[in-house]
mmCIF file of C-alpha atoms in Angstrom:
data_model
loop_
_atom_site.group_PDB
_atom_site.id
_atom_site.type_symbol
_atom_site.label_atom_id
_atom_site.label_comp_id
_atom_site.label_asym_id
_atom_site.label_seq_id
_atom_site.Cartn_x
_atom_site.Cartn_y
_atom_site.Cartn_z
ATOM 1 C CA MET A 82 -28.774 6.869 22.449
ATOM 2 C CA SER A 83 -31.086 4.048 23.667
ATOM 3 C CA ALA A 84 -34.263 4.483 25.393
ATOM 4 C CA GLN A 85 -32.972 5.909 29.137
ATOM 5 C CA LEU A 86 -33.722 3.263 31.798
ATOM 6 C CA PHE A 87 -35.995 5.164 34.190
ATOM 7 C CA ALA A 88 -36.036 8.113 32.606
ATOM 8 C CA ASP A 89 -38.896 9.640 34.566
ATOM 9 C CA ASP A 90 -36.628 9.743 37.749
ATOM 10 C CA ILE A 91 -32.020 9.697 36.188
ATOM 11 C CA LEU A 92 -31.281 10.470 39.691
ATOM 12 C CA PHE A 93 -32.263 6.895 40.882
ATOM 13 C CA PHE A 94 -30.819 5.374 37.906
ATOM 14 C CA GLN A 95 -27.638 6.956 38.361
ATOM 15 C CA ARG A 96 -27.942 5.872 42.056
ATOM 16 C CA LEU A 97 -28.622 2.670 40.627
ATOM 17 C CA LEU A 98 -25.500 2.594 37.990
ATOM 18 C CA LYS A 99 -23.362 4.287 40.898
ATOM 19 C CA ALA A 100 -24.144 1.630 43.497
ATOM 20 C CA GLN A 101 -23.155 -1.036 40.437
ATOM 21 C CA GLY A 102 -19.566 0.639 40.004
ATOM 22 C CA LEU A 103 -20.476 1.419 36.368
ATOM 23 C CA TYR A 104 -21.473 5.278 37.046
ATOM 24 C CA ASP A 105 -18.187 7.443 38.965
ATOM 25 C CA GLY A 106 -19.923 10.524 38.008
ATOM 26 C CA ASP A 107 -22.424 12.860 40.763
ATOM 27 C CA LEU A 108 -25.453 12.490 41.633
ATOM 28 C CA ASP A 109 -27.442 15.333 40.093
ATOM 29 C CA GLY A 110 -30.170 13.169 38.175
ATOM 30 C CA VAL A 111 -28.314 14.975 34.707
ATOM 31 C CA TRP A 112 -28.812 13.264 31.921
ATOM 32 C CA GLY A 113 -24.947 13.297 30.536
ATOM 33 C CA PRO A 114 -22.272 11.852 29.024
ATOM 34 C CA GLN A 115 -21.290 9.887 31.785
ATOM 35 C CA THR A 116 -24.731 8.498 32.677
ATOM 36 C CA GLU A 117 -25.060 7.650 29.245
ATOM 37 C CA ALA A 118 -22.032 5.684 29.505
ATOM 38 C CA ALA A 119 -22.838 3.584 32.353
ATOM 39 C CA GLN A 120 -26.263 2.975 30.620
ATOM 40 C CA THR A 121 -24.525 1.361 27.821
ATOM 41 C CA ALA A 122 -22.393 -0.211 30.171
ATOM 42 C CA PHE A 123 -24.699 -1.210 31.989
ATOM 43 C CA GLU A 124 -26.832 -2.722 28.634
ATOM 44 C CA THR A 125 -24.337 -4.860 27.404
ATOM 45 C CA GLN A 126 -23.464 -6.523 30.919
ATOM 46 C CA SER A 127 -26.931 -7.426 30.444
ATOM 47 C CA ALA A 128 -26.999 -8.290 26.836
ATOM 48 C CA GLU A 129 -23.907 -10.440 28.067
ATOM 49 C CA ILE A 130 -26.090 -12.001 30.808
ATOM 50 C CA ALA A 131 -28.864 -12.943 29.217
ATOM 51 C CA ALA A 132 -26.929 -14.866 26.348
ATOM 52 C CA ALA A 133 -25.095 -16.352 28.704
ATOM 53 C CA LEU A 134 -28.061 -18.106 31.153
ATOM 54 C CA GLY A 135 -30.951 -17.566 29.049
ATOM 55 C CA THR A 136 -33.793 -15.313 27.362
ATOM 56 C CA PHE A 137 -37.572 -15.977 28.648
ATOM 57 C CA ASP A 138 -40.650 -13.910 28.017
ATOM 58 C CA THR A 139 -41.064 -10.318 27.098
ATOM 59 C CA ARG A 140 -42.536 -9.476 30.247
ATOM 60 C CA SER A 141 -40.180 -11.190 32.419
ATOM 61 C CA GLU A 142 -37.232 -9.441 29.703
ATOM 62 C CA LYS A 143 -38.729 -6.627 31.008
ATOM 63 C CA ASN A 144 -38.699 -6.498 34.220
ATOM 64 C CA ILE A 145 -35.547 -8.503 34.712
ATOM 65 C CA GLN A 146 -33.705 -5.710 33.342
ATOM 66 C CA THR A 147 -34.751 -2.986 35.653
ATOM 67 C CA LEU A 148 -32.449 -5.382 37.805
ATOM 68 C CA GLN A 149 -29.004 -5.313 38.897
ATOM 69 C CA LEU A 150 -26.537 -7.327 37.441
ATOM 70 C CA LYS A 151 -25.874 -9.637 40.445
ATOM 71 C CA THR A 152 -29.960 -9.852 40.245
ATOM 72 C CA GLN A 153 -31.078 -10.503 37.076
ATOM 73 C CA ARG A 154 -28.578 -13.601 37.172
ATOM 74 C CA ALA A 155 -29.977 -14.326 39.536
ATOM 75 C CA ALA A 156 -33.959 -13.888 38.324
ATOM 76 C CA ARG A 157 -32.643 -16.003 35.231
ATOM 77 C CA SER A 158 -31.612 -18.692 37.022
ATOM 78 C CA ALA A 159 -34.548 -18.652 38.890
ATOM 79 C CA LEU A 160 -36.674 -18.895 35.896
ATOM 80 C CA THR A 161 -34.391 -22.034 34.191
ATOM 81 C CA ALA A 162 -34.999 -23.697 37.492
ATOM 82 C CA LEU A 163 -39.024 -22.999 37.331
ATOM 83 C CA GLY A 164 -38.963 -24.271 33.778
ATOM 84 C CA ASN A 165 -39.474 -26.848 31.069
ATOM 85 C CA GLY A 166 -42.552 -28.786 33.647
ATOM 86 C CA ALA A 167 -40.791 -28.475 37.077
ATOM 87 C CA LEU A 168 -44.302 -26.902 38.046
ATOM 88 C CA GLY A 169 -46.576 -29.342 36.283
ATOM 89 C CA ALA A 170 -47.605 -29.466 32.606
ATOM 90 C CA GLY A 171 -48.764 -26.385 31.688
ATOM 91 C CA VAL A 172 -47.441 -24.369 33.660
ATOM 92 C CA THR A 173 -45.158 -21.128 33.000
ATOM 93 C CA VAL A 174 -43.483 -18.894 35.510
ATOM 94 C CA ARG A 175 -42.975 -15.409 34.587
ATOM 95 C CA ILE A 176 -41.484 -12.241 36.631
ATOM 96 C CA ILE A 177 -44.413 -9.940 37.202
ATOM 97 C CA SER A 178 -42.561 -7.123 38.932
ATOM 98 C CA GLY A 179 -38.951 -6.013 38.802
ATOM 99 C CA THR A 180 -37.242 -2.332 40.376
ATOM 100 C CA ARG A 181 -39.900 0.003 41.130
ATOM 101 C CA THR A 182 -38.405 4.192 41.665
ATOM 102 C CA TYR A 183 -39.786 5.335 44.671
ATOM 103 C CA ALA A 184 -42.293 6.934 42.717
ATOM 104 C CA GLU A 185 -43.925 3.911 41.838
ATOM 105 C CA GLN A 186 -43.644 2.436 45.377
ATOM 106 C CA ASN A 187 -45.552 5.343 46.819
ATOM 107 C CA ALA A 188 -48.296 5.274 44.044
ATOM 108 C CA LEU A 189 -48.428 1.201 44.250
ATOM 109 C CA TYR A 190 -48.751 2.304 48.094
ATOM 110 C CA LYS A 191 -51.097 4.758 47.754
ATOM 111 C CA GLN A 192 -53.773 2.102 45.985
ATOM 112 C CA GLY A 193 -56.501 0.900 48.198
ATOM 113 C CA ARG A 194 -55.273 3.798 50.597
ATOM 114 C CA PHE A 195 -56.626 7.391 50.751
ATOM 115 C CA GLY A 196 -60.518 6.519 48.590
ATOM 116 C CA ASN A 197 -58.169 5.503 45.968
ATOM 117 C CA PRO A 198 -59.519 2.723 44.040
ATOM 118 C CA GLY A 199 -58.039 -1.220 44.240
ATOM 119 C CA PRO A 200 -56.997 -3.596 46.914
ATOM 120 C CA VAL A 201 -54.253 -3.007 49.469
ATOM 121 C CA VAL A 202 -50.723 -4.815 47.495
ATOM 122 C CA THR A 203 -47.991 -3.300 49.509
ATOM 123 C CA LYS A 204 -47.603 -2.157 53.459
ATOM 124 C CA ALA A 205 -43.891 -0.161 51.768
ATOM 125 C CA ARG A 206 -43.721 3.644 50.938
ATOM 126 C CA GLY A 207 -40.920 4.328 48.761
ATOM 127 C CA GLY A 208 -37.268 3.557 50.095
ATOM 128 C CA GLN A 209 -38.901 0.679 52.312
ATOM 129 C CA SER A 210 -39.368 -2.148 49.843
ATOM 130 C CA ASN A 211 -36.089 -3.997 48.482
ATOM 131 C CA HIS A 212 -37.421 -4.000 44.659
ATOM 132 C CA ASN A 213 -36.942 -0.107 45.541
ATOM 133 C CA PHE A 214 -33.152 -0.758 45.463
ATOM 134 C CA GLY A 215 -32.700 -3.323 42.371
ATOM 135 C CA ILE A 216 -32.215 -6.314 44.144
ATOM 136 C CA ALA A 217 -35.536 -7.893 44.020
ATOM 137 C CA TRP A 218 -38.425 -9.455 41.535
ATOM 138 C CA ASP A 219 -41.799 -11.549 41.889
ATOM 139 C CA ILE A 220 -42.773 -14.305 39.822
ATOM 140 C CA GLY A 221 -46.289 -15.201 38.470
ATOM 141 C CA ILE A 222 -47.357 -18.791 37.947
ATOM 142 C CA PHE A 223 -49.240 -18.920 35.181
ATOM 143 C CA ASP A 224 -51.644 -23.030 34.007
ATOM 144 C CA ASN A 225 -52.447 -23.271 30.529
ATOM 145 C CA GLY A 226 -52.007 -19.233 29.930
ATOM 146 C CA THR A 227 -54.369 -18.476 33.167
ATOM 147 C CA TYR A 228 -52.423 -16.211 35.770
ATOM 148 C CA LEU A 229 -52.878 -18.238 39.654
ATOM 149 C CA THR A 230 -52.681 -15.491 42.240
ATOM 150 C CA ASP A 231 -53.065 -17.776 44.997
ATOM 151 C CA SER A 232 -52.061 -21.442 44.354
ATOM 152 C CA PRO A 233 -49.636 -24.307 46.212
ATOM 153 C CA LEU A 234 -47.053 -24.232 43.041
ATOM 154 C CA TYR A 235 -46.005 -21.006 45.095
ATOM 155 C CA LYS A 236 -44.849 -22.704 47.371
ATOM 156 C CA LYS A 237 -43.599 -25.726 45.719
ATOM 157 C CA ALA A 238 -41.390 -22.967 43.335
ATOM 158 C CA GLY A 239 -39.718 -21.241 46.235
ATOM 159 C CA PRO A 240 -37.297 -24.578 47.626
ATOM 160 C CA LEU A 241 -36.666 -24.574 43.096
ATOM 161 C CA VAL A 242 -35.352 -21.365 42.940
ATOM 162 C CA LEU A 243 -33.589 -21.655 46.159
ATOM 163 C CA ALA A 244 -31.304 -24.280 45.084
ATOM 164 C CA ALA A 245 -30.531 -23.086 41.700
ATOM 165 C CA THR A 246 -29.215 -19.856 43.130
ATOM 166 C CA MET A 247 -27.269 -18.440 45.566
ATOM 167 C CA GLY A 248 -26.897 -15.458 48.107
ATOM 168 C CA VAL A 249 -31.524 -15.576 47.787
ATOM 169 C CA GLU A 250 -34.268 -15.254 50.195
ATOM 170 C CA TRP A 251 -37.749 -16.154 49.230
ATOM 171 C CA GLY A 252 -40.425 -14.689 50.969
ATOM 172 C CA GLY A 253 -42.054 -17.948 51.532
ATOM 173 C CA ASN A 254 -39.828 -18.804 54.482
ATOM 174 C CA TRP A 255 -40.812 -15.289 56.216
ATOM 175 C CA THR A 256 -42.260 -15.334 59.439
ATOM 176 C CA THR A 257 -44.127 -12.540 59.711
ATOM 177 C CA ILE A 258 -45.227 -11.264 56.126
ATOM 178 C CA VAL A 259 -44.966 -14.724 53.992
ATOM 179 C CA ASP A 260 -44.877 -13.850 50.328
ATOM 180 C CA GLU A 261 -44.519 -16.828 48.440
ATOM 181 C CA PRO A 262 -44.392 -15.292 44.824
ATOM 182 C CA HIS A 263 -41.210 -12.880 45.870
ATOM 183 C CA TYR A 264 -37.222 -12.913 45.741
ATOM 184 C CA GLN A 265 -34.296 -11.202 46.763
ATOM 185 C CA LEU A 266 -31.091 -10.818 47.391
ATOM 186 C CA ALA A 267 -29.540 -11.663 50.948
ATOM 187 C CA THR A 268 -27.728 -8.136 51.347
ATOM 188 C CA GLY A 269 -27.230 -8.950 55.454
ATOM 189 C CA LEU A 270 -28.735 -5.309 55.964
ATOM 190 C CA LYS A 271 -31.676 -4.332 57.752
ATOM 191 C CA ILE A 272 -33.874 -2.422 55.050
ATOM 192 C CA SER A 273 -32.920 1.288 55.731
ATOM 193 C CA GLU A 274 -28.749 0.813 56.242
ATOM 194 C CA VAL A 275 -29.102 -1.041 52.595
ATOM 195 C CA GLN A 276 -31.543 2.647 51.312
ATOM 196 C CA THR A 277 -29.027 4.803 53.098
ATOM 197 C CA ARG A 278 -25.836 3.176 50.430
ATOM 198 C CA PHE A 279 -28.423 3.076 47.332
ATOM 199 C CA GLU A 280 -29.007 6.691 47.872
ATOM 200 C CA ALA A 281 -24.871 7.329 48.914
ATOM 201 C CA GLY A 282 -24.465 4.816 45.167
ATOM 202 C CA ASP A 283 -22.621 2.856 47.601
ATOM 203 C CA ALA A 284 -22.147 -0.762 47.000
ATOM 204 C CA PHE A 285 -25.319 -3.490 49.087
ATOM 205 C CA ALA A 286 -25.485 -6.205 47.390
ATOM 206 C CA ALA A 287 -24.177 -9.683 48.254
ATOM 207 C CA VAL A 288 -21.994 -11.469 45.429
ATOM 208 C CA VAL A 289 -24.350 -14.049 43.589
ATOM 209 C CA THR A 290 -22.490 -16.731 41.237
#
């Protein structure tokens, strides 16, 4: 048996698998043969996508493999579009954040709040971020290995990604909270509707080719 993805939250993983049509068992949080088989199918299809669209650095790969299969295709296409010096000589792009469980999202929400150290980095609690449903990723841009937390290159990257993918939204186009490193599949749904469908194991992600 391979290592369990989201091993600390089996119910979360079952929901992620069921929403993709890979798991048809009960959402019971118990790791059994059906969950095992669904994970194997997920890993097999993930490997096929990687073989077809290319692989990247270790950090990006780790985060991509947490995403829904449709999102994996989009994320790999995005990294390809941003490679080969697209943003300038010595500039590389990695995916630095993928899917987060509700518990991971809540831990991130507490950062900088309630007396916890660090800056506030999100306004979303668990279930209130598209990162919680396998359909969103964040990029990091590096100049000769140095991480750029704030750079006009993020604005330059957005149109390149949108031109290379279908059915993807860019946080740089948002009007309320602009988030240039952020990309996600377009669902046409409110976040509350996505959460409801995800928790029931129902499909909600748009088709990306």
